[in-house]
Amino acid sequence: QEAVVAEMEQYLIDNYEKPISNEMLANKFGFVPNYISKIFRRHRGVTPSEFLTKYRVEMAIRLMKAHPDMLIKEIAQAVGYANQYYFSRIFKKETGMSFVAYLTQVRMDEAVKLLSTTEDKTYEISLKVGYTEPNYFSYVFKKQFGMSPTKYRSSQGAAHD
């Protein structure tokens, strides 16, 4: 059974961006859907569907960190969700944070890194982290850190804008 479960797990990882159901897994691996869920849960502690959801959210977080400028719709589609609103609900259920709050945190973390390690202008950093409007970027930054990006940079001893 472990070998079959490992094979199913690998199949889910390799195809996470595609629609996958227990019925599809049952057909692919030659078992009835209930048995698929039962043996997968016995060996992995979750059903194939739960595993797939957790893996998709994990991949969405990786994508977000690698590409903070991506839109929710693009990330949802890249990890196998056609509906961005459904994905957003799943994301919150899995992480405890809304997608927007999580993405804002990722973007602000990246902005802090860029402010501390580059001499890029604030408007360039805003674009790199996914904000097309530099004033809105500065507003969000100030709301989160209590100071403007420029003041943050000067408090770190880096170059000024």
mmCIF file with all atom_site columns, C-alpha atoms in Angstrom:
data_model
loop_
_atom_site.group_PDB
_atom_site.id
_atom_site.type_symbol
_atom_site.label_atom_id
_atom_site.label_alt_id
_atom_site.label_comp_id
_atom_site.label_asym_id
_atom_site.label_entity_id
_atom_site.label_seq_id
_atom_site.pdbx_PDB_ins_code
_atom_site.Cartn_x
_atom_site.Cartn_y
_atom_site.Cartn_z
_atom_site.occupancy
_atom_site.B_iso_or_equiv
_atom_site.pdbx_formal_charge
_atom_site.auth_seq_id
_atom_site.auth_comp_id
_atom_site.auth_asym_id
_atom_site.auth_atom_id
_atom_site.pdbx_PDB_model_num
ATOM 1   C CA . GLN A 1 1   ? 0.000   0.000  0.000   1.00 0.00 ? 1   GLN A CA 1
ATOM 2   C CA . GLU A 1 2   ? 2.796   2.468  0.831   1.00 0.00 ? 2   GLU A CA 1
ATOM 3   C CA . ALA A 1 3   ? 4.173   2.178  -2.693  1.00 0.00 ? 3   ALA A CA 1
ATOM 4   C CA . VAL A 1 4   ? 0.753   2.948  -4.193  1.00 0.00 ? 4   VAL A CA 1
ATOM 5   C CA . VAL A 1 5   ? 0.269   5.894  -1.828  1.00 0.00 ? 5   VAL A CA 1
ATOM 6   C CA . ALA A 1 6   ? 3.747   7.219  -2.687  1.00 0.00 ? 6   ALA A CA 1
ATOM 7   C CA . GLU A 1 7   ? 2.883   6.906  -6.377  1.00 0.00 ? 7   GLU A CA 1
ATOM 8   C CA . MET A 1 8   ? -0.413  8.762  -5.825  1.00 0.00 ? 8   MET A CA 1
ATOM 9   C CA . GLU A 1 9   ? 1.363   11.471 -3.863  1.00 0.00 ? 9   GLU A CA 1
ATOM 10  C CA . GLN A 1 10  ? 3.886   11.933 -6.655  1.00 0.00 ? 10  GLN A CA 1
ATOM 11  C CA . TYR A 1 11  ? 1.079   12.062 -9.202  1.00 0.00 ? 11  TYR A CA 1
ATOM 12  C CA . LEU A 1 12  ? -0.633  14.813 -7.171  1.00 0.00 ? 12  LEU A CA 1
ATOM 13  C CA . ILE A 1 13  ? 2.620   16.793 -6.927  1.00 0.00 ? 13  ILE A CA 1
ATOM 14  C CA . ASP A 1 14  ? 3.365   16.403 -10.636 1.00 0.00 ? 14  ASP A CA 1
ATOM 15  C CA . ASN A 1 15  ? -0.162  17.421 -11.674 1.00 0.00 ? 15  ASN A CA 1
ATOM 16  C CA . TYR A 1 16  ? -1.239  19.845 -8.938  1.00 0.00 ? 16  TYR A CA 1
ATOM 17  C CA . GLU A 1 17  ? -2.110  22.589 -11.437 1.00 0.00 ? 17  GLU A CA 1
ATOM 18  C CA . LYS A 1 18  ? -4.658  20.334 -13.181 1.00 0.00 ? 18  LYS A CA 1
ATOM 19  C CA . PRO A 1 19  ? -8.154  19.414 -11.999 1.00 0.00 ? 19  PRO A CA 1
ATOM 20  C CA . ILE A 1 20  ? -7.891  16.172 -9.995  1.00 0.00 ? 20  ILE A CA 1
ATOM 21  C CA . SER A 1 21  ? -10.692 14.289 -8.254  1.00 0.00 ? 21  SER A CA 1
ATOM 22  C CA . ASN A 1 22  ? -10.813 11.115 -6.180  1.00 0.00 ? 22  ASN A CA 1
ATOM 23  C CA . GLU A 1 23  ? -12.644 9.511  -9.105  1.00 0.00 ? 23  GLU A CA 1
ATOM 24  C CA . MET A 1 24  ? -9.750  10.364 -11.433 1.00 0.00 ? 24  MET A CA 1
ATOM 25  C CA . LEU A 1 25  ? -7.258  8.917  -8.956  1.00 0.00 ? 25  LEU A CA 1
ATOM 26  C CA . ALA A 1 26  ? -9.420  5.817  -8.537  1.00 0.00 ? 26  ALA A CA 1
ATOM 27  C CA . ASN A 1 27  ? -9.493  5.272  -12.306 1.00 0.00 ? 27  ASN A CA 1
ATOM 28  C CA . LYS A 1 28  ? -5.768  5.928  -12.693 1.00 0.00 ? 28  LYS A CA 1
ATOM 29  C CA . PHE A 1 29  ? -4.740  3.606  -9.861  1.00 0.00 ? 29  PHE A CA 1
ATOM 30  C CA . GLY A 1 30  ? -7.466  0.981  -10.253 1.00 0.00 ? 30  GLY A CA 1
ATOM 31  C CA . PHE A 1 31  ? -9.288  1.368  -6.929  1.00 0.00 ? 31  PHE A CA 1
ATOM 32  C CA . VAL A 1 32  ? -12.681 2.690  -5.828  1.00 0.00 ? 32  VAL A CA 1
ATOM 33  C CA . PRO A 1 33  ? -12.633 6.332  -4.609  1.00 0.00 ? 33  PRO A CA 1
ATOM 34  C CA . ASN A 1 34  ? -13.372 5.492  -0.960  1.00 0.00 ? 34  ASN A CA 1
ATOM 35  C CA . TYR A 1 35  ? -10.452 3.065  -0.840  1.00 0.00 ? 35  TYR A CA 1
ATOM 36  C CA . ILE A 1 36  ? -8.139  5.703  -2.356  1.00 0.00 ? 36  ILE A CA 1
ATOM 37  C CA . SER A 1 37  ? -9.064  8.145  0.421   1.00 0.00 ? 37  SER A CA 1
ATOM 38  C CA . LYS A 1 38  ? -8.817  5.482  3.113   1.00 0.00 ? 38  LYS A CA 1
ATOM 39  C CA . ILE A 1 39  ? -5.334  4.221  2.248   1.00 0.00 ? 39  ILE A CA 1
ATOM 40  C CA . PHE A 1 40  ? -3.998  7.713  1.551   1.00 0.00 ? 40  PHE A CA 1
ATOM 41  C CA . ARG A 1 41  ? -5.262  8.948  4.919   1.00 0.00 ? 41  ARG A CA 1
ATOM 42  C CA . ARG A 1 42  ? -3.841  5.892  6.669   1.00 0.00 ? 42  ARG A CA 1
ATOM 43  C CA . HIS A 1 43  ? -0.355  6.580  5.249   1.00 0.00 ? 43  HIS A CA 1
ATOM 44  C CA . ARG A 1 44  ? -0.326  10.402 5.035   1.00 0.00 ? 44  ARG A CA 1
ATOM 45  C CA . GLY A 1 45  ? -2.834  11.522 7.675   1.00 0.00 ? 45  GLY A CA 1
ATOM 46  C CA . VAL A 1 46  ? -4.941  13.404 5.105   1.00 0.00 ? 46  VAL A CA 1
ATOM 47  C CA . THR A 1 47  ? -7.099  12.537 2.105   1.00 0.00 ? 47  THR A CA 1
ATOM 48  C CA . PRO A 1 48  ? -5.703  13.048 -1.409  1.00 0.00 ? 48  PRO A CA 1
ATOM 49  C CA . SER A 1 49  ? -7.949  16.105 -1.735  1.00 0.00 ? 49  SER A CA 1
ATOM 50  C CA . GLU A 1 50  ? -6.636  17.624 1.510   1.00 0.00 ? 50  GLU A CA 1
ATOM 51  C CA . PHE A 1 51  ? -3.059  16.859 0.466   1.00 0.00 ? 51  PHE A CA 1
ATOM 52  C CA . LEU A 1 52  ? -3.637  18.518 -2.915  1.00 0.00 ? 52  LEU A CA 1
ATOM 53  C CA . THR A 1 53  ? -5.168  21.616 -1.313  1.00 0.00 ? 53  THR A CA 1
ATOM 54  C CA . LYS A 1 54  ? -2.265  22.007 1.118   1.00 0.00 ? 54  LYS A CA 1
ATOM 55  C CA . TYR A 1 55  ? 0.263   21.479 -1.665  1.00 0.00 ? 55  TYR A CA 1
ATOM 56  C CA . ARG A 1 56  ? -1.449  24.024 -3.925  1.00 0.00 ? 56  ARG A CA 1
ATOM 57  C CA . VAL A 1 57  ? -1.431  26.657 -1.171  1.00 0.00 ? 57  VAL A CA 1
ATOM 58  C CA . GLU A 1 58  ? 2.235   25.893 -0.490  1.00 0.00 ? 58  GLU A CA 1
ATOM 59  C CA . MET A 1 59  ? 3.003   26.376 -4.195  1.00 0.00 ? 59  MET A CA 1
ATOM 60  C CA . ALA A 1 60  ? 0.974   29.614 -4.249  1.00 0.00 ? 60  ALA A CA 1
ATOM 61  C CA . ILE A 1 61  ? 3.083   30.941 -1.368  1.00 0.00 ? 61  ILE A CA 1
ATOM 62  C CA . ARG A 1 62  ? 6.288   30.010 -3.213  1.00 0.00 ? 62  ARG A CA 1
ATOM 63  C CA . LEU A 1 63  ? 5.019   31.754 -6.338  1.00 0.00 ? 63  LEU A CA 1
ATOM 64  C CA . MET A 1 64  ? 4.045   34.821 -4.336  1.00 0.00 ? 64  MET A CA 1
ATOM 65  C CA . LYS A 1 65  ? 7.503   35.048 -2.793  1.00 0.00 ? 65  LYS A CA 1
ATOM 66  C CA . ALA A 1 66  ? 9.256   34.540 -6.136  1.00 0.00 ? 66  ALA A CA 1
ATOM 67  C CA . HIS A 1 67  ? 6.924   36.932 -7.989  1.00 0.00 ? 67  HIS A CA 1
ATOM 68  C CA . PRO A 1 68  ? 5.375   39.452 -5.571  1.00 0.00 ? 68  PRO A CA 1
ATOM 69  C CA . ASP A 1 69  ? 4.031   41.370 -8.557  1.00 0.00 ? 69  ASP A CA 1
ATOM 70  C CA . MET A 1 70  ? 1.728   38.510 -9.656  1.00 0.00 ? 70  MET A CA 1
ATOM 71  C CA . LEU A 1 71  ? -2.017  38.990 -9.370  1.00 0.00 ? 71  LEU A CA 1
ATOM 72  C CA . ILE A 1 72  ? -4.263  36.668 -7.344  1.00 0.00 ? 72  ILE A CA 1
ATOM 73  C CA . LYS A 1 73  ? -5.975  35.512 -10.555 1.00 0.00 ? 73  LYS A CA 1
ATOM 74  C CA . GLU A 1 74  ? -2.621  34.496 -12.064 1.00 0.00 ? 74  GLU A CA 1
ATOM 75  C CA . ILE A 1 75  ? -1.499  32.667 -8.936  1.00 0.00 ? 75  ILE A CA 1
ATOM 76  C CA . ALA A 1 76  ? -4.851  30.894 -8.566  1.00 0.00 ? 76  ALA A CA 1
ATOM 77  C CA . GLN A 1 77  ? -4.695  29.651 -12.161 1.00 0.00 ? 77  GLN A CA 1
ATOM 78  C CA . ALA A 1 78  ? -1.040  28.628 -11.832 1.00 0.00 ? 78  ALA A CA 1
ATOM 79  C CA . VAL A 1 79  ? -1.868  26.354 -8.890  1.00 0.00 ? 79  VAL A CA 1
ATOM 80  C CA . GLY A 1 80  ? -4.984  24.766 -10.342 1.00 0.00 ? 80  GLY A CA 1
ATOM 81  C CA . TYR A 1 81  ? -7.891  27.020 -9.358  1.00 0.00 ? 81  TYR A CA 1
ATOM 82  C CA . ALA A 1 82  ? -9.980  28.509 -12.164 1.00 0.00 ? 82  ALA A CA 1
ATOM 83  C CA . ASN A 1 83  ? -11.916 30.681 -9.711  1.00 0.00 ? 83  ASN A CA 1
ATOM 84  C CA . GLN A 1 84  ? -9.802  33.239 -7.827  1.00 0.00 ? 84  GLN A CA 1
ATOM 85  C CA . TYR A 1 85  ? -12.540 33.823 -5.219  1.00 0.00 ? 85  TYR A CA 1
ATOM 86  C CA . TYR A 1 86  ? -12.735 30.131 -4.357  1.00 0.00 ? 86  TYR A CA 1
ATOM 87  C CA . PHE A 1 87  ? -8.929  30.025 -4.206  1.00 0.00 ? 87  PHE A CA 1
ATOM 88  C CA . SER A 1 88  ? -8.966  33.033 -1.889  1.00 0.00 ? 88  SER A CA 1
ATOM 89  C CA . ARG A 1 89  ? -11.354 31.240 0.505   1.00 0.00 ? 89  ARG A CA 1
ATOM 90  C CA . ILE A 1 90  ? -9.205  28.083 0.426   1.00 0.00 ? 90  ILE A CA 1
ATOM 91  C CA . PHE A 1 91  ? -6.059  30.149 1.022   1.00 0.00 ? 91  PHE A CA 1
ATOM 92  C CA . LYS A 1 92  ? -7.552  31.816 4.101   1.00 0.00 ? 92  LYS A CA 1
ATOM 93  C CA . LYS A 1 93  ? -8.806  28.496 5.457   1.00 0.00 ? 93  LYS A CA 1
ATOM 94  C CA . GLU A 1 94  ? -5.340  26.934 5.079   1.00 0.00 ? 94  GLU A CA 1
ATOM 95  C CA . THR A 1 95  ? -3.167  29.854 6.254   1.00 0.00 ? 95  THR A CA 1
ATOM 96  C CA . GLY A 1 96  ? -5.430  31.796 8.589   1.00 0.00 ? 96  GLY A CA 1
ATOM 97  C CA . MET A 1 97  ? -4.720  34.943 6.561   1.00 0.00 ? 97  MET A CA 1
ATOM 98  C CA . SER A 1 98  ? -6.492  36.380 3.561   1.00 0.00 ? 98  SER A CA 1
ATOM 99  C CA . PHE A 1 99  ? -4.585  36.178 0.307   1.00 0.00 ? 99  PHE A CA 1
ATOM 100 C CA . VAL A 1 100 ? -4.374  39.980 0.136   1.00 0.00 ? 100 VAL A CA 1
ATOM 101 C CA . ALA A 1 101 ? -2.994  40.260 3.694   1.00 0.00 ? 101 ALA A CA 1
ATOM 102 C CA . TYR A 1 102 ? -0.450  37.517 3.008   1.00 0.00 ? 102 TYR A CA 1
ATOM 103 C CA . LEU A 1 103 ? 0.575   39.075 -0.313  1.00 0.00 ? 103 LEU A CA 1
ATOM 104 C CA . THR A 1 104 ? 0.914   42.495 1.319   1.00 0.00 ? 104 THR A CA 1
ATOM 105 C CA . GLN A 1 105 ? 3.215   40.955 3.937   1.00 0.00 ? 105 GLN A CA 1
ATOM 106 C CA . VAL A 1 106 ? 5.316   39.263 1.250   1.00 0.00 ? 106 VAL A CA 1
ATOM 107 C CA . ARG A 1 107 ? 5.512   42.530 -0.714  1.00 0.00 ? 107 ARG A CA 1
ATOM 108 C CA . MET A 1 108 ? 6.477   44.551 2.360   1.00 0.00 ? 108 MET A CA 1
ATOM 109 C CA . ASP A 1 109 ? 9.158   42.006 3.320   1.00 0.00 ? 109 ASP A CA 1
ATOM 110 C CA . GLU A 1 110 ? 10.596  42.259 -0.190  1.00 0.00 ? 110 GLU A CA 1
ATOM 111 C CA . ALA A 1 111 ? 10.400  46.072 -0.097  1.00 0.00 ? 111 ALA A CA 1
ATOM 112 C CA . VAL A 1 112 ? 12.323  46.164 3.199   1.00 0.00 ? 112 VAL A CA 1
ATOM 113 C CA . LYS A 1 113 ? 14.967  43.897 1.693   1.00 0.00 ? 113 LYS A CA 1
ATOM 114 C CA . LEU A 1 114 ? 15.297  46.090 -1.405  1.00 0.00 ? 114 LEU A CA 1
ATOM 115 C CA . LEU A 1 115 ? 15.365  49.301 0.632   1.00 0.00 ? 115 LEU A CA 1
ATOM 116 C CA . SER A 1 116 ? 18.141  47.842 2.764   1.00 0.00 ? 116 SER A CA 1
ATOM 117 C CA . THR A 1 117 ? 20.247  46.284 0.014   1.00 0.00 ? 117 THR A CA 1
ATOM 118 C CA . THR A 1 118 ? 19.830  48.446 -3.094  1.00 0.00 ? 118 THR A CA 1
ATOM 119 C CA . GLU A 1 119 ? 19.949  52.092 -4.063  1.00 0.00 ? 119 GLU A CA 1
ATOM 120 C CA . ASP A 1 120 ? 16.794  51.730 -6.174  1.00 0.00 ? 120 ASP A CA 1
ATOM 121 C CA . LYS A 1 121 ? 14.394  54.652 -6.053  1.00 0.00 ? 121 LYS A CA 1
ATOM 122 C CA . THR A 1 122 ? 11.226  54.133 -4.018  1.00 0.00 ? 122 THR A CA 1
ATOM 123 C CA . TYR A 1 123 ? 9.067   54.145 -7.159  1.00 0.00 ? 123 TYR A CA 1
ATOM 124 C CA . GLU A 1 124 ? 11.278  51.422 -8.690  1.00 0.00 ? 124 GLU A CA 1
ATOM 125 C CA . ILE A 1 125 ? 10.920  49.294 -5.575  1.00 0.00 ? 125 ILE A CA 1
ATOM 126 C CA . SER A 1 126 ? 7.151   49.807 -5.594  1.00 0.00 ? 126 SER A CA 1
ATOM 127 C CA . LEU A 1 127 ? 7.012   48.407 -9.134  1.00 0.00 ? 127 LEU A CA 1
ATOM 128 C CA . LYS A 1 128 ? 9.321   45.487 -8.305  1.00 0.00 ? 128 LYS A CA 1
ATOM 129 C CA . VAL A 1 129 ? 7.114   44.398 -5.417  1.00 0.00 ? 129 VAL A CA 1
ATOM 130 C CA . GLY A 1 130 ? 3.857   44.677 -7.363  1.00 0.00 ? 130 GLY A CA 1
ATOM 131 C CA . TYR A 1 131 ? 2.529   48.182 -6.735  1.00 0.00 ? 131 TYR A CA 1
ATOM 132 C CA . THR A 1 132 ? 1.912   50.130 -9.926  1.00 0.00 ? 132 THR A CA 1
ATOM 133 C CA . GLU A 1 133 ? 1.098   53.284 -7.954  1.00 0.00 ? 133 GLU A CA 1
ATOM 134 C CA . PRO A 1 134 ? 4.118   54.462 -5.894  1.00 0.00 ? 134 PRO A CA 1
ATOM 135 C CA . ASN A 1 135 ? 1.966   56.674 -3.647  1.00 0.00 ? 135 ASN A CA 1
ATOM 136 C CA . TYR A 1 136 ? -0.178  53.698 -2.675  1.00 0.00 ? 136 TYR A CA 1
ATOM 137 C CA . PHE A 1 137 ? 2.969   51.656 -2.009  1.00 0.00 ? 137 PHE A CA 1
ATOM 138 C CA . SER A 1 138 ? 4.232   54.419 0.301   1.00 0.00 ? 138 SER A CA 1
ATOM 139 C CA . TYR A 1 139 ? 0.838   54.564 2.037   1.00 0.00 ? 139 TYR A CA 1
ATOM 140 C CA . VAL A 1 140 ? 0.801   50.789 2.673   1.00 0.00 ? 140 VAL A CA 1
ATOM 141 C CA . PHE A 1 141 ? 4.454   50.834 3.781   1.00 0.00 ? 141 PHE A CA 1
ATOM 142 C CA . LYS A 1 142 ? 3.864   53.696 6.222   1.00 0.00 ? 142 LYS A CA 1
ATOM 143 C CA . LYS A 1 143 ? 0.746   52.004 7.577   1.00 0.00 ? 143 LYS A CA 1
ATOM 144 C CA . GLN A 1 144 ? 2.740   48.834 8.260   1.00 0.00 ? 144 GLN A CA 1
ATOM 145 C CA . PHE A 1 145 ? 6.020   50.304 9.542   1.00 0.00 ? 145 PHE A CA 1
ATOM 146 C CA . GLY A 1 146 ? 5.024   53.730 10.873  1.00 0.00 ? 146 GLY A CA 1
ATOM 147 C CA . MET A 1 147 ? 7.347   55.582 8.511   1.00 0.00 ? 147 MET A CA 1
ATOM 148 C CA . SER A 1 148 ? 7.761   56.208 4.812   1.00 0.00 ? 148 SER A CA 1
ATOM 149 C CA . PRO A 1 149 ? 10.034  53.974 2.711   1.00 0.00 ? 149 PRO A CA 1
ATOM 150 C CA . THR A 1 150 ? 12.516  56.861 2.423   1.00 0.00 ? 150 THR A CA 1
ATOM 151 C CA . LYS A 1 151 ? 12.622  57.366 6.200   1.00 0.00 ? 151 LYS A CA 1
ATOM 152 C CA . TYR A 1 152 ? 12.941  53.607 6.693   1.00 0.00 ? 152 TYR A CA 1
ATOM 153 C CA . ARG A 1 153 ? 15.913  53.525 4.326   1.00 0.00 ? 153 ARG A CA 1
ATOM 154 C CA . SER A 1 154 ? 17.649  56.449 6.018   1.00 0.00 ? 154 SER A CA 1
ATOM 155 C CA . SER A 1 155 ? 17.077  54.800 9.418   1.00 0.00 ? 155 SER A CA 1
ATOM 156 C CA . GLN A 1 156 ? 18.923  51.767 8.032   1.00 0.00 ? 156 GLN A CA 1
ATOM 157 C CA . GLY A 1 157 ? 21.870  53.869 6.881   1.00 0.00 ? 157 GLY A CA 1
ATOM 158 C CA . ALA A 1 158 ? 21.358  52.993 3.203   1.00 0.00 ? 158 ALA A CA 1
ATOM 159 C CA . ALA A 1 159 ? 21.333  55.354 0.229   1.00 0.00 ? 159 ALA A CA 1
ATOM 160 C CA . HIS A 1 160 ? 18.609  58.002 0.006   1.00 0.00 ? 160 HIS A CA 1
ATOM 161 C CA . ASP A 1 161 ? 16.050  58.458 -2.762  1.00 0.00 ? 161 ASP A CA 1
#
